[in-house]
Amino acid sequence: MSSPTQAGGNGGEAAGSAAAQDGDVTHPMKAFASELSKLQNQVQALQSTKLQEQVLKLRESVKAINERVQAAAEDLRKDAPTGMGLSTAQQAAAVAPAQESAAPVKREKIAKMSAEVKDDNPYSRLMALQRMGIVKDYEKIREKTVAVVGIGGVGSVACEMLTRCGIGGLLMYDYDKVELANMNRLFFRPEHAGMTKTDAAVKTLREINPDVNFESYHMNITTVDGFDNFVKSITKDGEGKESRVDLVLSCVDNYEARMVINQACLELEQNWMESGVSEDAVSGHIQLIEPGYSACFECVPPLVVASGIDEKTLKREGVCAASLPTTMGMVAGFLVQNTLKYLLNFGHVSAYLGYNAMKDYFPTMEIQPNPGCTNTACCKLQVKYADARKQRVVDKEAADKAAAEEDKAGPLHEENEWSISVVDEEEGGGGGDGAGGAEEQPQQQQEEQELAEGVHFSMPKADVIDAKTLEENAVETNDEEDVDDLRAQLEALNAK
């Protein structure tokens, strides 16, 4: 039999089951919140631990650095005894000037050249040329502009020399880039590799002398466009009519580029200097070319070109020309020296100067223009300046004659306080006809010689002793006494 309590019991179980279902719905949310709270606490604890570890590592790093600093300071104190006994602040103050002096010195611009002798005046030794009378006005170099075509072994060194001399403007032309193969030459450095030669030159030269106005032209002048751009760049306002440079220096290494420069300078009636180094690197030359006055480069072409051989066919794969920095440096020096004389009007400007290193031979010559030159522009200028060219020859002959007469004018020094005289060897060697003349000549020189006041001969000269002097200084002798008697007398004297 079933009892009510059982029924009720069943009902209670049902109710409890429903209540349990409701509890199952809310329990996962609470569990999730609890797990999330635990996870956050763990993350915070982990972050705190990592932060502490990082702080510890940082402290250890600081400690290690401090130990190294102290060790370095100790080494400095050992190496510099004079610094011992100084406080840390005093030592720091003593080290500061050394750090400042180690900083690179930057060359500032200078508005006006000065001859004042100072350690920070880069122009004092150049202006000394003016003080010594070599150059009338050296500062005029700042008014001059030079174009250098070819920034290679000769051109780069020429640019540096002109920069250090204080040239006013410097235009540089080249189409090539710096390579490590160029390191056997002067000027360029390994860090320039990959740069255009003109940009590398400007970078270096501007640090040497910021007073110079540099212009960099990375171009090939042997192309049609390159020729036009080259002519425009060296003319006023780029019109290609009137040159704005005082001189063009050719430092290229091929005939084609020289012909381009020659043509441009003929069209502008621009004076230029050509330079070159031989393929074997042991000879070179420089040449001044004045359109209409001297031979142009086409008047007297190189032997290879005159023989009808194409220059490009001479180059062989894997074979290069020799290159010596010594020869190139010397040719660059000759070139810039001639340039300075030309620009500042001093000394003799060489029309042609060669150099042979094998024999130390320096040939010079003047090359007259060729009436049969194949360049029509050159022939026209020859006709234009024919009279002026003849007048220049007359003036040169007159100057040479005046210089010769000046040499014969007489002694350089009118006053001769110490009676110094120069006697011709042919006259002073007793060249008289008889013995009597040879004996009388020294005595005549003695009589003519006038000593300065307070100066006299302490003893008579051997070649002018007269009979009276001999009589006064004569020693009496007795020919009758023999050697034995004289020896006996000497022994007696010694015995005393």
Coordinates of C-alpha atoms in Angstrom, one line a residue:
M1 CA 0.0 0.0 0.0
S2 CA 1.1 3.3 -0.7
S3 CA 1.1 6.0 1.8
P4 CA 0.5 9.7 1.4
T5 CA 3.9 10.4 2.6
Q6 CA 5.3 8.5 -0.2
A7 CA 3.3 10.5 -2.7
G8 CA 4.4 13.6 -1.0
G9 CA 7.9 12.4 -1.0
N10 CA 7.7 11.9 -4.7
G11 CA 6.5 15.5 -5.1
G12 CA 9.3 16.8 -2.9
E13 CA 11.8 15.0 -5.1
A14 CA 10.3 16.6 -8.2
A15 CA 10.5 20.0 -6.6
G16 CA 14.1 19.4 -5.6
S17 CA 14.9 18.3 -9.1
A18 CA 13.5 21.6 -10.5
A19 CA 15.4 23.6 -8.0
A20 CA 18.6 21.7 -8.9
Q21 CA 18.0 22.5 -12.6
D22 CA 17.7 26.2 -11.7
G23 CA 21.0 26.0 -9.8
D24 CA 22.7 24.4 -12.7
V25 CA 21.9 27.4 -14.8
T26 CA 23.6 30.0 -12.6
H27 CA 26.6 27.9 -11.4
P28 CA 28.7 28.0 -14.6
M29 CA 28.7 31.9 -14.7
K30 CA 29.9 32.0 -11.1
A31 CA 32.6 29.4 -11.9
F32 CA 33.7 31.4 -15.0
A33 CA 34.0 34.6 -13.0
S34 CA 36.0 32.8 -10.3
E35 CA 38.3 31.3 -12.9
L36 CA 38.7 34.7 -14.6
S37 CA 39.6 36.3 -11.3
K38 CA 42.2 33.6 -10.6
L39 CA 43.7 34.1 -14.0
Q40 CA 44.0 37.8 -13.6
N41 CA 45.7 37.3 -10.2
Q42 CA 48.1 34.9 -11.9
V43 CA 48.9 37.4 -14.7
Q44 CA 49.5 40.2 -12.2
A45 CA 51.8 38.0 -10.2
L46 CA 53.6 36.9 -13.4
Q47 CA 54.0 40.5 -14.5
S48 CA 55.3 41.5 -11.1
T49 CA 57.8 38.7 -11.2
K50 CA 59.1 39.6 -14.7
L51 CA 59.3 43.2 -13.8
Q52 CA 61.4 42.4 -10.7
E53 CA 63.6 40.2 -12.9
Q54 CA 64.1 43.0 -15.4
V55 CA 64.9 45.4 -12.6
L56 CA 67.4 43.0 -11.2
K57 CA 69.1 42.6 -14.6
L58 CA 69.1 46.4 -15.0
R59 CA 70.8 46.8 -11.7
E60 CA 73.4 44.2 -12.6
S61 CA 74.1 46.0 -15.9
V62 CA 74.5 49.4 -14.1
K63 CA 76.8 47.8 -11.6
A64 CA 79.0 46.3 -14.3
I65 CA 79.2 49.6 -16.2
N66 CA 80.1 51.4 -13.0
E67 CA 82.9 48.9 -12.4
R68 CA 84.2 49.3 -15.9
V69 CA 84.1 53.1 -15.5
Q70 CA 86.0 52.9 -12.2
A71 CA 88.6 50.6 -13.8
A72 CA 89.1 52.9 -16.7
A73 CA 89.4 55.9 -14.4
E74 CA 92.0 54.0 -12.4
D75 CA 94.0 53.2 -15.6
L76 CA 93.9 56.9 -16.5
R77 CA 95.2 57.9 -13.1
K78 CA 98.0 55.4 -13.5
D79 CA 98.9 56.6 -17.0
A80 CA 98.7 60.3 -16.0
P81 CA 100.5 60.8 -12.6
T82 CA 99.8 64.5 -12.8
G83 CA 96.1 63.9 -12.4
M84 CA 96.5 62.0 -9.0
G85 CA 95.1 63.8 -6.1
L86 CA 92.4 65.6 -8.1
S87 CA 88.8 65.3 -7.3
T88 CA 86.4 63.7 -9.8
A89 CA 85.1 67.1 -10.9
Q90 CA 88.6 68.4 -11.4
Q91 CA 89.5 65.4 -13.5
A92 CA 86.4 65.8 -15.6
A93 CA 87.3 69.5 -16.1
A94 CA 90.8 68.5 -17.2
V95 CA 89.5 65.9 -19.7
A96 CA 86.9 68.3 -21.2
P97 CA 89.4 70.5 -23.2
A98 CA 91.1 67.4 -24.6
Q99 CA 87.7 66.1 -25.8
E100 CA 87.0 69.5 -27.4
S101 CA 90.4 69.5 -29.2
A102 CA 89.8 66.1 -30.5
A103 CA 86.7 67.3 -32.3
P104 CA 87.2 68.0 -36.1
V105 CA 88.2 71.6 -36.9
K106 CA 86.0 73.2 -39.5
R107 CA 87.5 75.8 -41.9
E108 CA 85.3 78.9 -41.9
K109 CA 85.0 81.3 -44.8
I110 CA 87.3 84.3 -45.0
A111 CA 86.0 87.5 -46.5
K112 CA 89.4 89.0 -47.4
M113 CA 92.9 87.6 -47.8
S114 CA 95.4 88.7 -45.2
A115 CA 99.1 88.6 -45.0
E116 CA 99.0 88.6 -41.2
V117 CA 101.2 85.7 -39.9
K118 CA 98.8 83.7 -37.7
D119 CA 98.3 80.0 -37.0
D120 CA 94.7 80.2 -38.2
N121 CA 95.4 82.2 -41.4
P122 CA 95.6 79.8 -44.4
Y123 CA 96.6 82.7 -46.7
S124 CA 99.6 84.1 -44.9
R125 CA 102.2 82.0 -46.8
L126 CA 100.5 82.7 -50.1
M127 CA 100.4 86.4 -49.5
A128 CA 104.1 86.2 -48.6
L129 CA 104.7 86.0 -52.4
Q130 CA 103.4 89.5 -52.7
R131 CA 105.6 90.8 -49.8
M132 CA 108.7 89.2 -51.4
G133 CA 108.0 90.9 -54.8
I134 CA 107.2 87.7 -56.7
V135 CA 103.5 88.6 -57.3
K136 CA 102.2 92.2 -57.5
D137 CA 98.7 91.5 -56.2
Y138 CA 98.1 87.9 -55.1
E139 CA 94.5 88.5 -54.0
K140 CA 93.5 88.9 -57.6
I141 CA 93.4 85.1 -57.8
R142 CA 90.0 85.3 -56.1
E143 CA 88.7 87.0 -59.3
K144 CA 89.9 84.2 -61.5
T145 CA 87.8 81.2 -62.6
V146 CA 89.3 78.0 -64.0
A147 CA 87.6 75.0 -65.7
V148 CA 89.2 71.6 -65.3
V149 CA 88.1 68.8 -67.7
G150 CA 89.0 65.3 -66.5
I151 CA 89.2 64.7 -62.7
G152 CA 91.6 61.8 -62.8
G153 CA 95.2 61.4 -61.8
V154 CA 96.3 64.8 -63.0
G155 CA 93.0 66.7 -62.9
S156 CA 92.1 65.9 -59.3
V157 CA 95.5 66.9 -58.0
A158 CA 95.4 70.1 -60.1
C159 CA 92.0 70.9 -58.6
E160 CA 93.3 70.5 -55.0
M161 CA 96.3 72.7 -55.7
L162 CA 94.1 75.5 -57.2
T163 CA 91.8 75.2 -54.2
R164 CA 94.6 75.5 -51.7
C165 CA 96.0 78.5 -53.7
G166 CA 92.6 80.2 -53.2
I167 CA 91.2 80.3 -56.8
G168 CA 88.0 82.2 -57.0
G169 CA 85.9 79.7 -59.1
L170 CA 86.5 76.1 -60.1
L171 CA 84.4 74.2 -62.6
M172 CA 85.0 70.4 -62.8
Y173 CA 84.0 68.1 -65.5
D174 CA 84.1 64.2 -65.7
Y175 CA 81.7 61.4 -66.6
D176 CA 83.3 58.6 -64.5
K177 CA 82.9 57.4 -61.0
V178 CA 85.6 56.7 -58.4
E179 CA 86.8 53.1 -58.3
L180 CA 89.1 51.2 -55.9
A181 CA 91.4 50.9 -58.9
N182 CA 92.0 54.7 -58.6
M183 CA 93.6 54.3 -55.2
N184 CA 97.1 54.2 -56.7
R185 CA 96.6 57.8 -57.6
L186 CA 96.6 60.9 -55.3
F187 CA 93.5 62.7 -53.9
F188 CA 90.8 60.1 -53.9
R189 CA 90.1 57.8 -50.9
P190 CA 88.4 54.5 -50.5
E191 CA 85.2 56.0 -49.0
H192 CA 84.8 57.9 -52.3
A193 CA 84.3 54.6 -54.2
G194 CA 80.9 54.7 -56.1
M195 CA 80.6 58.5 -56.1
T196 CA 81.0 60.5 -59.2
K197 CA 84.5 62.0 -59.4
T198 CA 83.2 65.5 -59.6
D199 CA 80.9 65.1 -56.5
A200 CA 83.7 63.4 -54.5
A201 CA 86.1 66.3 -55.5
V202 CA 83.6 69.0 -54.4
K203 CA 83.0 67.2 -51.1
T204 CA 86.7 67.1 -50.2
L205 CA 87.7 70.4 -51.6
R206 CA 84.9 72.4 -49.9
E207 CA 86.2 71.2 -46.6
I208 CA 89.7 72.4 -47.5
N209 CA 88.7 75.8 -48.7
P210 CA 85.0 76.9 -48.5
D211 CA 85.9 80.3 -50.1
V212 CA 86.1 78.7 -53.5
N213 CA 83.0 78.6 -55.7
F214 CA 82.7 75.0 -56.9
E215 CA 80.7 73.7 -59.8
S216 CA 80.3 70.0 -60.5
Y217 CA 79.4 68.8 -64.0
H218 CA 78.9 65.0 -64.4
M219 CA 78.8 64.7 -68.2
N220 CA 80.5 63.2 -71.2
I221 CA 81.6 66.1 -73.4
T222 CA 82.4 64.0 -76.4
T223 CA 78.7 63.5 -77.2
V224 CA 76.7 66.0 -79.2
D225 CA 74.6 67.1 -76.3
G226 CA 77.6 66.9 -74.0
F227 CA 79.5 69.3 -76.2
D228 CA 76.6 71.8 -76.3
N229 CA 76.2 71.6 -72.6
F230 CA 79.9 72.1 -72.0
V231 CA 80.1 75.2 -74.2
K232 CA 77.0 76.7 -72.5
S233 CA 78.5 76.0 -69.0
I234 CA 81.7 77.9 -69.6
T235 CA 79.9 80.9 -71.2
K236 CA 78.1 83.9 -69.7
D237 CA 74.4 83.3 -69.2
G238 CA 74.8 80.0 -71.1
E239 CA 74.5 81.7 -74.4
G240 CA 77.6 80.0 -75.9
K241 CA 79.1 83.3 -77.1
E242 CA 81.4 84.8 -74.5
S243 CA 83.5 82.8 -72.1
R244 CA 83.2 83.3 -68.4
V245 CA 86.3 81.4 -67.4
D246 CA 89.9 82.7 -67.5
L247 CA 91.5 79.4 -68.4
V248 CA 90.5 75.9 -69.3
L249 CA 92.8 73.0 -68.2
S250 CA 92.6 69.8 -70.1
C251 CA 93.5 66.7 -68.0
V252 CA 91.7 64.1 -70.1
D253 CA 93.3 60.8 -71.2
N254 CA 92.1 60.5 -74.8
Y255 CA 92.4 62.2 -78.2
E256 CA 88.7 62.6 -78.7
A257 CA 88.1 64.6 -75.6
R258 CA 91.1 66.9 -76.4
M259 CA 89.6 67.6 -79.8
V260 CA 86.3 68.6 -78.2
I261 CA 88.0 71.0 -75.9
N262 CA 90.1 72.3 -78.8
Q263 CA 87.0 73.0 -80.8
A264 CA 85.1 74.7 -78.0
C265 CA 88.1 77.0 -77.2
L266 CA 88.6 77.9 -80.8
E267 CA 84.9 78.9 -81.2
L268 CA 85.2 81.0 -78.0
E269 CA 88.8 82.2 -78.6
Q270 CA 89.5 80.8 -75.1
N271 CA 93.1 80.2 -74.0
W272 CA 93.6 76.7 -72.5
M273 CA 96.4 74.4 -71.3
E274 CA 96.7 70.8 -72.4
S275 CA 98.4 68.2 -70.3
G276 CA 99.1 64.5 -70.5
V277 CA 101.0 61.5 -69.2
S278 CA 102.5 58.8 -71.4
E279 CA 101.0 55.2 -71.4
D280 CA 104.2 53.9 -69.7
A281 CA 103.8 56.6 -66.9
V282 CA 107.4 57.8 -67.1
S283 CA 106.9 61.0 -69.1
G284 CA 104.4 63.8 -69.5
H285 CA 104.0 67.4 -70.7
I286 CA 102.0 70.6 -70.5
Q287 CA 101.2 73.0 -73.3
L288 CA 99.7 76.5 -73.5
I289 CA 97.4 76.9 -76.5
E290 CA 96.3 80.4 -77.6
P291 CA 93.9 80.3 -80.5
G292 CA 95.4 82.3 -83.4
Y293 CA 98.8 82.8 -81.7
S294 CA 100.0 79.3 -81.2
A295 CA 99.3 75.9 -82.7
C296 CA 95.9 74.4 -81.8
F297 CA 95.7 70.7 -80.9
E298 CA 94.7 69.9 -84.4
C299 CA 97.6 71.7 -86.0
V300 CA 100.1 69.1 -84.8
P301 CA 98.2 65.9 -84.1
P302 CA 99.8 63.0 -82.2
L303 CA 101.7 60.5 -84.3
V304 CA 99.1 57.8 -83.9
V305 CA 96.4 60.0 -85.2
A306 CA 98.5 61.5 -88.0
S307 CA 99.2 57.9 -89.1
G308 CA 95.5 57.3 -89.6
I309 CA 95.2 54.8 -86.7
D310 CA 92.0 54.8 -84.8
E311 CA 92.8 55.4 -81.1
K312 CA 90.1 53.1 -79.9
T313 CA 91.6 50.1 -81.7
L314 CA 94.7 50.3 -79.5
K315 CA 92.9 49.3 -76.4
R316 CA 93.0 45.6 -75.6
E317 CA 90.8 43.6 -73.2
G318 CA 92.5 43.0 -69.8
V319 CA 95.3 45.5 -70.6
C320 CA 95.5 48.9 -69.0
A321 CA 97.9 51.8 -69.2
A322 CA 100.5 52.2 -66.4
S323 CA 99.9 54.9 -63.8
L324 CA 102.4 56.4 -61.4
P325 CA 101.3 59.0 -58.8
T326 CA 104.7 60.5 -58.9
T327 CA 104.6 61.3 -62.6
M328 CA 101.0 62.5 -62.4
G329 CA 101.8 64.7 -59.4
M330 CA 104.7 66.3 -61.2
V331 CA 102.7 67.0 -64.3
A332 CA 99.9 68.5 -62.2
G333 CA 102.4 70.7 -60.4
F334 CA 103.9 71.9 -63.7
L335 CA 100.3 72.6 -65.0
V336 CA 99.2 74.6 -61.9
Q337 CA 102.5 76.5 -61.6
N338 CA 102.1 77.6 -65.2
T339 CA 98.5 78.4 -64.5
L340 CA 99.4 80.7 -61.6
K341 CA 102.0 82.5 -63.7
Y342 CA 99.5 83.0 -66.4
L343 CA 96.7 84.2 -64.2
L344 CA 98.8 86.5 -61.9
N345 CA 101.2 87.6 -64.5
F346 CA 104.6 86.7 -63.0
G347 CA 107.6 84.8 -64.3
H348 CA 107.8 83.1 -67.7
V349 CA 104.7 81.2 -68.9
S350 CA 105.9 78.1 -70.7
A351 CA 104.5 77.4 -74.1
Y352 CA 105.5 73.8 -73.8
L353 CA 107.2 71.9 -71.1
G354 CA 108.0 68.2 -71.3
Y355 CA 109.2 65.7 -68.7
N356 CA 111.1 62.5 -69.2
A357 CA 111.5 60.6 -65.9
M358 CA 114.0 58.1 -67.3
K359 CA 116.6 60.8 -68.0
D360 CA 115.3 63.7 -65.9
Y361 CA 115.0 65.6 -69.2
F362 CA 112.8 68.7 -69.4
P363 CA 112.4 69.9 -73.0
T364 CA 110.8 73.3 -73.8
M365 CA 109.7 74.7 -77.1
E366 CA 107.2 77.0 -78.9
I367 CA 104.9 75.4 -81.4
Q368 CA 103.8 77.8 -84.1
P369 CA 100.4 77.5 -85.8
N370 CA 100.1 75.4 -88.9
P371 CA 98.9 77.3 -91.9
G372 CA 97.6 74.1 -93.4
C373 CA 95.6 73.1 -90.3
T374 CA 92.5 71.1 -91.1
N375 CA 90.4 73.1 -88.7
T376 CA 88.9 76.1 -90.4
A377 CA 88.3 78.0 -87.2
C378 CA 92.0 77.8 -86.4
C379 CA 92.9 79.1 -89.9
K380 CA 90.6 82.0 -89.6
L381 CA 92.1 83.0 -86.2
Q382 CA 95.6 82.7 -87.7
V383 CA 94.7 85.3 -90.3
K384 CA 92.9 87.5 -87.7
Y385 CA 95.9 87.7 -85.4
A386 CA 98.7 87.6 -88.0
D387 CA 99.9 91.1 -87.3
A388 CA 99.6 90.7 -83.5
R389 CA 101.6 87.5 -83.7
K390 CA 104.4 89.3 -85.6
Q391 CA 104.4 92.2 -83.0
R392 CA 104.7 89.7 -80.2
V393 CA 107.9 88.3 -81.8
V394 CA 109.3 91.8 -82.1
D395 CA 108.5 92.6 -78.5
K396 CA 110.1 89.4 -77.3
E397 CA 113.3 90.1 -79.2
A398 CA 113.5 93.6 -77.8
A399 CA 113.0 92.2 -74.3
D400 CA 115.7 89.6 -74.7
K401 CA 118.1 92.3 -76.0
A402 CA 117.3 94.6 -73.1
A403 CA 118.0 91.7 -70.6
A404 CA 121.3 91.0 -72.3
E405 CA 122.4 94.6 -72.0
E406 CA 121.4 94.8 -68.4
D407 CA 123.7 91.8 -67.7
K408 CA 126.6 93.7 -69.2
A409 CA 125.8 97.0 -67.5
G410 CA 128.3 96.4 -64.7
P411 CA 128.6 95.1 -61.1
L412 CA 125.5 94.6 -59.1
H413 CA 127.0 96.2 -56.0
E414 CA 128.7 99.6 -56.4
E415 CA 130.0 99.6 -52.9
N416 CA 132.7 97.0 -52.0
E417 CA 133.5 97.6 -48.3
W418 CA 135.7 94.5 -48.0
S419 CA 137.6 94.9 -51.3
I420 CA 136.3 91.6 -52.7
S421 CA 137.2 91.1 -56.3
V422 CA 136.7 88.4 -58.9
V423 CA 139.6 87.6 -61.2
D424 CA 139.3 85.7 -64.4
E425 CA 141.2 82.4 -64.3
E426 CA 142.8 83.1 -67.6
E427 CA 144.1 86.4 -66.3
G428 CA 145.1 85.3 -62.8
G429 CA 147.1 82.2 -63.9
G430 CA 150.3 84.1 -64.9
G431 CA 149.4 84.2 -68.6
G432 CA 152.1 86.9 -69.4
D433 CA 154.6 86.4 -72.2
G434 CA 157.7 86.4 -69.9
A435 CA 158.7 85.5 -66.4
G436 CA 159.0 89.1 -65.3
G437 CA 155.3 89.7 -66.1
A438 CA 154.3 86.7 -64.0
E439 CA 156.3 88.0 -61.1
E440 CA 155.1 91.6 -61.3
Q441 CA 151.3 90.7 -61.5
P442 CA 150.9 89.5 -57.9
Q443 CA 152.7 92.6 -56.7
Q444 CA 150.5 94.9 -58.8
Q445 CA 147.4 93.2 -57.3
Q446 CA 148.8 93.7 -53.8
E447 CA 149.4 97.4 -54.5
E448 CA 145.9 97.9 -56.1
Q449 CA 144.2 96.1 -53.3
E450 CA 142.9 98.5 -50.7
L451 CA 142.0 97.1 -47.3
A452 CA 139.2 98.4 -45.2
E453 CA 140.0 100.6 -42.2
G454 CA 141.3 98.6 -39.3
V455 CA 142.4 95.6 -41.4
H456 CA 146.0 94.9 -42.2
F457 CA 148.3 92.0 -43.0
S458 CA 150.2 90.7 -39.9
M459 CA 152.9 89.1 -42.1
P460 CA 154.2 89.9 -45.5
K461 CA 152.9 87.8 -48.4
A462 CA 155.5 85.3 -49.7
D463 CA 155.3 86.5 -53.3
V464 CA 155.9 90.2 -52.5
I465 CA 158.8 90.0 -50.0
D466 CA 161.4 92.6 -50.9
A467 CA 165.2 92.8 -50.2
K468 CA 164.8 95.0 -47.2
T469 CA 162.5 92.5 -45.5
L470 CA 164.9 89.7 -46.2
E471 CA 167.8 91.6 -44.7
E472 CA 165.9 92.4 -41.5
N473 CA 164.9 88.8 -41.0
A474 CA 168.1 87.2 -42.2
V475 CA 170.0 84.7 -40.0
E476 CA 173.8 84.8 -40.0
T477 CA 175.6 81.6 -40.9
N478 CA 179.2 80.5 -41.0
D479 CA 180.1 78.1 -43.8
E480 CA 183.5 77.3 -42.2
E481 CA 182.0 75.5 -39.2
D482 CA 181.3 71.9 -40.0
V483 CA 178.4 69.7 -38.7
D484 CA 180.5 68.3 -35.8
D485 CA 181.2 71.7 -34.4
L486 CA 177.5 72.7 -34.6
R487 CA 176.5 69.5 -32.9
A488 CA 179.0 70.1 -30.1
Q489 CA 177.7 73.6 -29.6
L490 CA 174.1 72.3 -29.4
E491 CA 175.1 69.7 -26.8
A492 CA 176.8 72.3 -24.7
L493 CA 173.7 74.4 -24.8
N494 CA 171.5 71.5 -23.7
A495 CA 173.9 70.7 -20.9
K496 CA 173.3 74.1 -19.4

